[in-house]
Amino acid sequence: MKELDTVELRDVLRLLRDHWIAIVAAVLLGTLVAYGWSLTQKPRYAAEAQGLVSAAVADAGGDPSQAIYLRQIADSVAKSSTLTYVPIAKSRNVAEIVIGNLGLDVTAESLITAVQVTPDPESPILNVRATASTPEGARTLADAWIDAIAVRIQQVNQESGAGDTVSLSGVQSAALPSSPEFPNVRLVLGVGALAGLVLGLVYAFVRNTLDRRIRTAEVVERLFDLPVVGTLPVDKRLNETNRIVPEADTTDYVKSDGKHALAEALRELRTNLQFMNVDSPPRIIVVTSPLPSDGKSTVTANLAVTLAASGQRTVVVDGDLRKPTVAKSFGLVPGVGLTDLLIGKAELQDVLQPWGPSGNLWILGAGSIPPNPSELLGSNGMDMLLHEIAREAIVLVDAPPLLPVTDGAILTARTDGALVVISAGRTTTDELGKAIQNLERVSGHTLGVILNRVPPRGQVGRGYGYYYTSYYGSQKSGARPDAAAAPAPAPAPSAV
């Protein structure tokens, strides 16, 4: 079995398609969790106010040029003072002035942490940004802090004997904030959705990696380098008592409610077998599966009916001598059959049972269940019998599954090859790989794989089910445009 070394775009798209519900659910869950978290957080509002630092201009004595020069000096002093006043603006003294003015019951240290003071790099302006639990509190604190800075600068100047040469005045009062800066609900929701998306994708990737079930024909072809010769959609009409679709034994198309989908898929399978080797098409075909309940017996029965409907003389041999089901599939009464032939208790013409209106199909049941199925199936008598029938008819052998017993592999070694039936969404790559290995171990040839029970919509291997249902199902009546008239029944093979 090959390994997938690269991830292609179609693999990613299939991953998203197969797990989109989980991914969307993860995104919604992440968003809801983020929103719930935001509701539990105490909101914090922010407001900004600005104060202008200005320096007194000396008297120029009526000289305009001197006035300009002195103004430039004052501006330079104001800008340099702005940087000098930042530590003062963030000091404990300013905080205590604000506490006194507003009557706050907090410490100066805690109040300082709620305020940021930054100088404007281009102008002598101090920016004060204050945060509080309410919009009004943030605005009041920012404005009060500007006023307190002005008072403290005046105190410092008086203490140093500089007088009022440099001062600060408010130039822009704080606006009432309309929304909290924390939590930022939009940002929180975005982060929650993104986190949910990441978790959803991780879940999908892990689930897809651990899920070894085969769902598409491409997986079989890429991993095992085997052709998928048929993709058979689910048909709800098939059950334990009804294993053959009504449309399989006719060349006409029944175009009502898209019920012909399986019959058309069987016809395509028949065509693929006919063109598998144009010069020497397979005449003895084993139909098997990795495990029981993959639908191999139902596939064998319907393929045989489809072959017979096209004029091909066909014989179905029940090679499952441990749990025979062919007679039940065709509604026949079990009796003498293959085992009786192999031990010489019956003749071929006595045990073959004709079936269906085509006149081209015969059934060879299993007969009595022997104590040594493997020995009988691998005997020279079995080999001679199959080749005798194959001279004038196509032989389909319904064989036991490959993993529980070796009977199917033993049969395949003496035939033209095996069709391995797998169940979409059920059979794993490990099971199919071991089944192919069992065939190769006895030099058996695998003709191809049949992907069975493919959902008609959704996870369709090649889109066949959707194609049949939507295209042919839209036509209510009439024959298939390119369908030939049903061939006349062929005479029974001389071997029978």
PDB file of N, CA and C in Angstrom, residues 158-205:
ATOM      1  N   GLN A 158       6.864  78.111  41.953  1.00  0.00           N
ATOM      2  CA  GLN A 158       6.924  79.000  43.116  1.00  0.00           C
ATOM      3  C   GLN A 158       8.005  78.545  44.094  1.00  0.00           C
ATOM      4  N   GLU A 159       8.116  77.217  44.247  1.00  0.00           N
ATOM      5  CA  GLU A 159       9.128  76.694  45.159  1.00  0.00           C
ATOM      6  C   GLU A 159      10.546  76.970  44.649  1.00  0.00           C
ATOM      7  N   SER A 160      10.699  76.991  43.338  1.00  0.00           N
ATOM      8  CA  SER A 160      12.024  77.232  42.752  1.00  0.00           C
ATOM      9  C   SER A 160      12.294  78.704  42.504  1.00  0.00           C
ATOM     10  N   GLY A 161      11.295  79.553  42.731  1.00  0.00           N
ATOM     11  CA  GLY A 161      11.448  80.977  42.516  1.00  0.00           C
ATOM     12  C   GLY A 161      11.357  81.381  41.065  1.00  0.00           C
ATOM     13  N   ALA A 162      10.837  80.478  40.208  1.00  0.00           N
ATOM     14  CA  ALA A 162      10.733  80.796  38.776  1.00  0.00           C
ATOM     15  C   ALA A 162       9.484  81.583  38.465  1.00  0.00           C
ATOM     16  N   GLY A 163       8.581  81.673  39.403  1.00  0.00           N
ATOM     17  CA  GLY A 163       7.349  82.417  39.168  1.00  0.00           C
ATOM     18  C   GLY A 163       6.458  81.712  38.168  1.00  0.00           C
ATOM     19  N   ASP A 164       5.806  82.498  37.317  1.00  0.00           N
ATOM     20  CA  ASP A 164       4.881  81.937  36.328  1.00  0.00           C
ATOM     21  C   ASP A 164       5.483  81.940  34.931  1.00  0.00           C
ATOM     22  N   THR A 165       6.806  81.706  34.835  1.00  0.00           N
ATOM     23  CA  THR A 165       7.439  81.726  33.507  1.00  0.00           C
ATOM     24  C   THR A 165       6.937  80.598  32.615  1.00  0.00           C
ATOM     25  N   VAL A 166       6.604  79.433  33.209  1.00  0.00           N
ATOM     26  CA  VAL A 166       6.074  78.281  32.447  1.00  0.00           C
ATOM     27  C   VAL A 166       4.812  77.803  33.143  1.00  0.00           C
ATOM     28  N   SER A 167       3.778  77.556  32.361  1.00  0.00           N
ATOM     29  CA  SER A 167       2.500  77.102  32.928  1.00  0.00           C
ATOM     30  C   SER A 167       1.841  76.097  31.985  1.00  0.00           C
ATOM     31  N   LEU A 168       0.790  75.469  32.503  1.00  0.00           N
ATOM     32  CA  LEU A 168       0.025  74.502  31.697  1.00  0.00           C
ATOM     33  C   LEU A 168      -1.440  74.844  31.782  1.00  0.00           C
ATOM     34  N   SER A 169      -2.131  74.761  30.660  1.00  0.00           N
ATOM     35  CA  SER A 169      -3.578  75.024  30.621  1.00  0.00           C
ATOM     36  C   SER A 169      -4.249  73.983  29.735  1.00  0.00           C
ATOM     37  N   GLY A 170      -5.459  73.646  30.098  1.00  0.00           N
ATOM     38  CA  GLY A 170      -6.191  72.664  29.309  1.00  0.00           C
ATOM     39  C   GLY A 170      -6.606  73.215  27.956  1.00  0.00           C
ATOM     40  N   VAL A 171      -6.351  72.447  26.901  1.00  0.00           N
ATOM     41  CA  VAL A 171      -6.727  72.880  25.550  1.00  0.00           C
ATOM     42  C   VAL A 171      -7.805  71.986  24.941  1.00  0.00           C
ATOM     43  N   GLN A 172      -7.979  70.783  25.497  1.00  0.00           N
ATOM     44  CA  GLN A 172      -9.017  69.886  24.973  1.00  0.00           C
ATOM     45  C   GLN A 172      -9.524  69.008  26.102  1.00  0.00           C
ATOM     46  N   SER A 173     -10.798  69.212  26.433  1.00  0.00           N
ATOM     47  CA  SER A 173     -11.404  68.404  27.483  1.00  0.00           C
ATOM     48  C   SER A 173     -11.654  66.989  26.973  1.00  0.00           C
ATOM     49  N   ALA A 174     -11.764  66.061  27.891  1.00  0.00           N
ATOM     50  CA  ALA A 174     -12.006  64.663  27.526  1.00  0.00           C
ATOM     51  C   ALA A 174     -13.444  64.484  27.054  1.00  0.00           C
ATOM     52  N   ALA A 175     -13.606  63.655  26.027  1.00  0.00           N
ATOM     53  CA  ALA A 175     -14.942  63.315  25.523  1.00  0.00           C
ATOM     54  C   ALA A 175     -15.459  62.093  26.270  1.00  0.00           C
ATOM     55  N   LEU A 176     -16.784  61.996  26.356  1.00  0.00           N
ATOM     56  CA  LEU A 176     -17.392  60.858  27.039  1.00  0.00           C
ATOM     57  C   LEU A 176     -17.258  59.620  26.154  1.00  0.00           C
ATOM     58  N   PRO A 177     -16.546  58.568  26.590  1.00  0.00           N
ATOM     59  CA  PRO A 177     -16.385  57.370  25.749  1.00  0.00           C
ATOM     60  C   PRO A 177     -17.712  56.652  25.554  1.00  0.00           C
ATOM     61  N   SER A 178     -17.931  56.194  24.331  1.00  0.00           N
ATOM     62  CA  SER A 178     -19.198  55.525  24.007  1.00  0.00           C
ATOM     63  C   SER A 178     -19.150  54.017  24.225  1.00  0.00           C
ATOM     64  N   SER A 179     -17.958  53.454  24.296  1.00  0.00           N
ATOM     65  CA  SER A 179     -17.831  52.005  24.481  1.00  0.00           C
ATOM     66  C   SER A 179     -16.573  51.723  25.289  1.00  0.00           C
ATOM     67  N   PRO A 180     -16.550  50.614  25.990  1.00  0.00           N
ATOM     68  CA  PRO A 180     -15.370  50.301  26.808  1.00  0.00           C
ATOM     69  C   PRO A 180     -14.175  49.912  25.932  1.00  0.00           C
ATOM     70  N   GLU A 181     -12.996  50.229  26.404  1.00  0.00           N
ATOM     71  CA  GLU A 181     -11.804  49.765  25.695  1.00  0.00           C
ATOM     72  C   GLU A 181     -11.502  48.313  26.050  1.00  0.00           C
ATOM     73  N   PHE A 182     -12.017  47.875  27.189  1.00  0.00           N
ATOM     74  CA  PHE A 182     -11.877  46.481  27.596  1.00  0.00           C
ATOM     75  C   PHE A 182     -13.149  46.043  28.305  1.00  0.00           C
ATOM     76  N   PRO A 183     -13.717  44.900  27.970  1.00  0.00           N
ATOM     77  CA  PRO A 183     -13.254  44.082  26.851  1.00  0.00           C
ATOM     78  C   PRO A 183     -13.737  44.639  25.513  1.00  0.00           C
ATOM     79  N   ASN A 184     -12.908  44.519  24.486  1.00  0.00           N
ATOM     80  CA  ASN A 184     -13.287  44.899  23.128  1.00  0.00           C
ATOM     81  C   ASN A 184     -14.089  43.741  22.548  1.00  0.00           C
ATOM     82  N   VAL A 185     -15.409  43.893  22.556  1.00  0.00           N
ATOM     83  CA  VAL A 185     -16.277  42.770  22.214  1.00  0.00           C
ATOM     84  C   VAL A 185     -15.999  42.259  20.807  1.00  0.00           C
ATOM     85  N   ARG A 186     -15.827  43.163  19.851  1.00  0.00           N
ATOM     86  CA  ARG A 186     -15.557  42.717  18.482  1.00  0.00           C
ATOM     87  C   ARG A 186     -14.263  41.926  18.394  1.00  0.00           C
ATOM     88  N   LEU A 187     -13.240  42.438  19.058  1.00  0.00           N
ATOM     89  CA  LEU A 187     -11.956  41.734  19.044  1.00  0.00           C
ATOM     90  C   LEU A 187     -12.070  40.388  19.743  1.00  0.00           C
ATOM     91  N   VAL A 188     -12.761  40.373  20.880  1.00  0.00           N
ATOM     92  CA  VAL A 188     -12.916  39.129  21.628  1.00  0.00           C
ATOM     93  C   VAL A 188     -13.672  38.095  20.802  1.00  0.00           C
ATOM     94  N   LEU A 189     -14.764  38.523  20.146  1.00  0.00           N
ATOM     95  CA  LEU A 189     -15.530  37.595  19.315  1.00  0.00           C
ATOM     96  C   LEU A 189     -14.695  37.093  18.148  1.00  0.00           C
ATOM     97  N   GLY A 190     -13.905  37.994  17.559  1.00  0.00           N
ATOM     98  CA  GLY A 190     -13.043  37.580  16.452  1.00  0.00           C
ATOM     99  C   GLY A 190     -12.011  36.559  16.884  1.00  0.00           C
ATOM    100  N   VAL A 191     -11.393  36.803  18.039  1.00  0.00           N
ATOM    101  CA  VAL A 191     -10.406  35.855  18.555  1.00  0.00           C
ATOM    102  C   VAL A 191     -11.071  34.520  18.886  1.00  0.00           C
ATOM    103  N   GLY A 192     -12.269  34.577  19.475  1.00  0.00           N
ATOM    104  CA  GLY A 192     -12.983  33.346  19.801  1.00  0.00           C
ATOM    105  C   GLY A 192     -13.342  32.550  18.565  1.00  0.00           C
ATOM    106  N   ALA A 193     -13.823  33.254  17.530  1.00  0.00           N
ATOM    107  CA  ALA A 193     -14.164  32.568  16.284  1.00  0.00           C
ATOM    108  C   ALA A 193     -12.925  31.962  15.637  1.00  0.00           C
ATOM    109  N   LEU A 194     -11.821  32.713  15.654  1.00  0.00           N
ATOM    110  CA  LEU A 194     -10.576  32.201  15.067  1.00  0.00           C
ATOM    111  C   LEU A 194     -10.071  30.988  15.837  1.00  0.00           C
ATOM    112  N   ALA A 195     -10.123  31.072  17.161  1.00  0.00           N
ATOM    113  CA  ALA A 195      -9.699  29.919  17.968  1.00  0.00           C
ATOM    114  C   ALA A 195     -10.585  28.707  17.696  1.00  0.00           C
ATOM    115  N   GLY A 196     -11.901  28.952  17.566  1.00  0.00           N
ATOM    116  CA  GLY A 196     -12.807  27.855  17.243  1.00  0.00           C
ATOM    117  C   GLY A 196     -12.518  27.259  15.883  1.00  0.00           C
ATOM    118  N   LEU A 197     -12.196  28.121  14.914  1.00  0.00           N
ATOM    119  CA  LEU A 197     -11.858  27.633  13.573  1.00  0.00           C
ATOM    120  C   LEU A 197     -10.613  26.759  13.606  1.00  0.00           C
ATOM    121  N   VAL A 198      -9.603  27.215  14.331  1.00  0.00           N
ATOM    122  CA  VAL A 198      -8.363  26.432  14.433  1.00  0.00           C
ATOM    123  C   VAL A 198      -8.642  25.080  15.093  1.00  0.00           C
ATOM    124  N   LEU A 199      -9.403  25.097  16.191  1.00  0.00           N
ATOM    125  CA  LEU A 199      -9.728  23.844  16.870  1.00  0.00           C
ATOM    126  C   LEU A 199     -10.557  22.934  15.975  1.00  0.00           C
ATOM    127  N   GLY A 200     -11.496  23.528  15.214  1.00  0.00           N
ATOM    128  CA  GLY A 200     -12.307  22.733  14.307  1.00  0.00           C
ATOM    129  C   GLY A 200     -11.478  22.081  13.219  1.00  0.00           C
ATOM    130  N   LEU A 201     -10.530  22.833  12.662  1.00  0.00           N
ATOM    131  CA  LEU A 201      -9.659  22.279  11.622  1.00  0.00           C
ATOM    132  C   LEU A 201      -8.748  21.193  12.191  1.00  0.00           C
ATOM    133  N   VAL A 202      -8.238  21.428  13.394  1.00  0.00           N
ATOM    134  CA  VAL A 202      -7.394  20.407  14.030  1.00  0.00           C
ATOM    135  C   VAL A 202      -8.200  19.138  14.275  1.00  0.00           C
ATOM    136  N   TYR A 203      -9.429  19.309  14.778  1.00  0.00           N
ATOM    137  CA  TYR A 203     -10.294  18.146  14.994  1.00  0.00           C
ATOM    138  C   TYR A 203     -10.543  17.408  13.687  1.00  0.00           C
ATOM    139  N   ALA A 204     -10.874  18.163  12.628  1.00  0.00           N
ATOM    140  CA  ALA A 204     -11.154  17.538  11.335  1.00  0.00           C
ATOM    141  C   ALA A 204      -9.929  16.797  10.810  1.00  0.00           C
ATOM    142  N   PHE A 205      -8.757  17.417  10.955  1.00  0.00           N
ATOM    143  CA  PHE A 205      -7.533  16.778  10.464  1.00  0.00           C
ATOM    144  C   PHE A 205      -7.234  15.501  11.245  1.00  0.00           C
TER     145      PHE A 205
END
